[in-house]
Coordinates of C-alpha atoms in Angstrom, one line a residue:
M190 CA -2.6 162.3 54.1
Q191 CA -0.9 164.5 51.5
H192 CA 2.8 163.7 52.0
A193 CA 2.6 160.3 53.7
H194 CA 5.5 158.9 51.6
K195 CA 8.0 161.4 53.2
K196 CA 10.2 160.0 56.0
I197 CA 10.9 163.0 58.3
D198 CA 12.8 162.5 61.6
V199 CA 10.6 164.3 64.1
T200 CA 12.5 163.4 67.1
D201 CA 14.0 166.8 67.8
F202 CA 10.7 168.5 67.0
H203 CA 8.7 166.2 69.2
G204 CA 11.2 166.8 72.0
A205 CA 10.8 170.6 71.6
L206 CA 7.0 170.2 71.8
L207 CA 7.3 168.1 75.0
D208 CA 9.7 170.8 76.5
I209 CA 7.2 173.5 75.7
I210 CA 4.2 171.5 77.1
S211 CA 6.2 170.7 80.2
V212 CA 6.9 174.3 80.9
M213 CA 3.4 175.4 80.1
N214 CA 1.9 172.7 82.4
H215 CA 4.3 173.6 85.3
P216 CA 2.3 174.9 88.3
Q217 CA 5.0 177.5 89.1
R218 CA 4.5 179.0 85.6
D219 CA 0.8 179.4 86.3
E220 CA 1.5 180.9 89.7
A221 CA 3.9 183.4 88.1
L222 CA 1.4 184.3 85.4
L223 CA -1.4 184.8 87.9
A224 CA 0.8 186.9 90.1
A225 CA 1.9 189.1 87.2
A226 CA -1.7 189.5 86.2
N227 CA -2.5 190.3 89.9
V228 CA -5.2 187.6 89.8
K229 CA -6.2 185.6 92.8
L230 CA -7.6 182.3 91.7
D231 CA -7.3 178.7 92.7
Q232 CA -4.6 177.3 90.4
A233 CA -6.8 174.3 89.6
L234 CA -9.4 176.6 88.0
F235 CA -6.9 178.6 86.0
P236 CA -6.6 176.3 82.9
L237 CA -10.4 176.0 82.8
L238 CA -11.0 179.8 83.0
V239 CA -8.5 180.4 80.2
T240 CA -10.1 177.6 78.1
I241 CA -13.6 179.0 78.6
G242 CA -12.3 182.4 77.6
R243 CA -10.7 181.1 74.4
Y244 CA -13.4 178.6 73.3
S245 CA -16.7 179.9 74.7
P246 CA -19.5 179.2 74.4
S247 CA -18.5 175.6 75.1
G248 CA -20.3 172.6 76.7
V249 CA -18.8 170.9 79.7
V250 CA -17.9 167.8 77.7
E251 CA -16.1 169.8 75.1
L252 CA -14.2 171.7 77.9
A253 CA -13.3 168.4 79.5
D254 CA -12.0 167.0 76.2
R255 CA -9.9 170.1 75.5
L256 CA -8.3 169.9 79.0
G257 CA -7.9 166.2 79.1
R258 CA -10.0 165.9 82.2
D259 CA -13.1 163.9 83.0
Y260 CA -16.5 165.5 82.7
T261 CA -17.4 165.3 86.4
T262 CA -14.2 167.2 87.4
V263 CA -14.8 169.9 84.9
S264 CA -18.5 170.1 85.9
R265 CA -17.5 170.7 89.5
Q266 CA -14.9 173.3 88.5
V267 CA -17.4 175.1 86.3
K268 CA -19.7 175.3 89.4
R269 CA -16.9 176.8 91.4
L270 CA -16.2 179.4 88.7
E271 CA -20.0 180.2 88.7
A272 CA -20.0 180.6 92.4
L273 CA -17.0 183.0 92.1
G274 CA -19.0 185.0 89.6
L275 CA -16.4 184.2 86.8
A276 CA -18.5 182.0 84.5
Q277 CA -22.1 181.3 83.7
K278 CA -24.1 178.5 82.1
Q279 CA -27.0 179.0 79.7
P280 CA -28.9 176.8 77.2
A281 CA -27.0 176.4 73.9
E282 CA -28.4 178.2 70.9
R283 CA -28.4 175.1 68.7
D284 CA -29.9 172.8 71.4
K285 CA -31.7 174.2 74.5
R286 CA -31.2 170.8 76.3
I287 CA -27.5 171.4 76.4
S288 CA -25.8 173.9 78.7
E289 CA -23.0 176.1 77.4
V290 CA -20.4 177.9 79.6
T291 CA -19.2 181.4 79.0
L292 CA -17.3 183.9 81.0
S293 CA -19.1 186.6 83.0
E294 CA -17.9 190.2 82.7
Q295 CA -15.8 189.6 85.8
G296 CA -14.3 186.5 84.2
K297 CA -13.5 188.4 81.0
A298 CA -11.8 191.1 83.1
L299 CA -9.6 188.4 84.7
T300 CA -8.7 186.7 81.4
N301 CA -7.9 190.1 80.0
S302 CA -5.4 190.7 82.8
I303 CA -3.9 187.3 82.3
D304 CA -3.6 187.9 78.5
D305 CA -1.8 191.2 79.3
A306 CA 0.6 189.4 81.6
R307 CA 1.2 186.7 79.0
Q308 CA 1.9 189.3 76.4
T309 CA 4.5 190.9 78.6
L310 CA 6.1 187.5 79.3
M311 CA 6.2 186.5 75.7
N312 CA 7.6 189.9 74.6
R313 CA 10.5 189.3 77.1
I314 CA 11.1 185.9 75.6
F315 CA 11.1 187.2 72.0
A316 CA 13.1 190.4 72.8
G317 CA 16.3 189.1 71.1
W318 CA 14.6 187.6 68.1
P319 CA 14.4 189.3 64.7
E320 CA 10.8 190.3 63.9
E321 CA 10.8 188.2 60.7
E322 CA 11.7 185.0 62.7
I323 CA 8.9 185.7 65.2
S324 CA 6.4 186.2 62.4
E325 CA 7.6 183.0 60.6
L326 CA 7.4 181.0 63.9
F327 CA 3.9 182.2 64.6
R328 CA 2.8 181.5 61.0
L329 CA 4.3 178.0 61.0
V330 CA 3.0 177.0 64.5
R331 CA -0.5 178.1 63.4
K332 CA -0.2 176.1 60.2
Y333 CA 0.9 173.1 62.2
A334 CA -1.9 173.5 64.8
D335 CA -4.5 173.7 62.0
V336 CA -3.2 170.4 60.4
V337 CA -3.0 168.7 63.8
K338 CA -6.6 169.7 64.5
E339 CA -7.8 168.3 61.1
E340 CA -6.0 165.0 61.8
A341 CA -7.2 164.7 65.3
P342 CA -9.2 161.4 65.8
S343 CA -11.8 163.3 68.0
G344 CA -12.6 165.6 65.2
E345 CA -11.8 168.8 67.2

């Protein structure tokens, strides 16, 4: 690690991250976003749908790891998304023995609606911020996320 000798108090930063995660994981937040997107979807499937849209093609094990859920739960939920016509499984390009999950056209349309609703919500949140601060926040959060991914024990 590059600057391991630095002693930085991360208490406030960690608290802010926990606050953000708490809000993002709150079921009412998902309900509001789905309603704003005019999307009717079982709330339990929402994080999986968005994750497939963001990281597809992905295997079920990879999706389970990303969501912090067990493989069997995610496998069942993928089947539900398939039954709804929102996702599809196909053999992976690199190894035909492995199935990968992608969104169907209908699933892509739903995630596009959700993305638009999220965009509207975030624009309201940042309405009073100077543009330079928004750009700097986004740049620094991306930088932080990239380092965290590099340091992750699972090798994500």
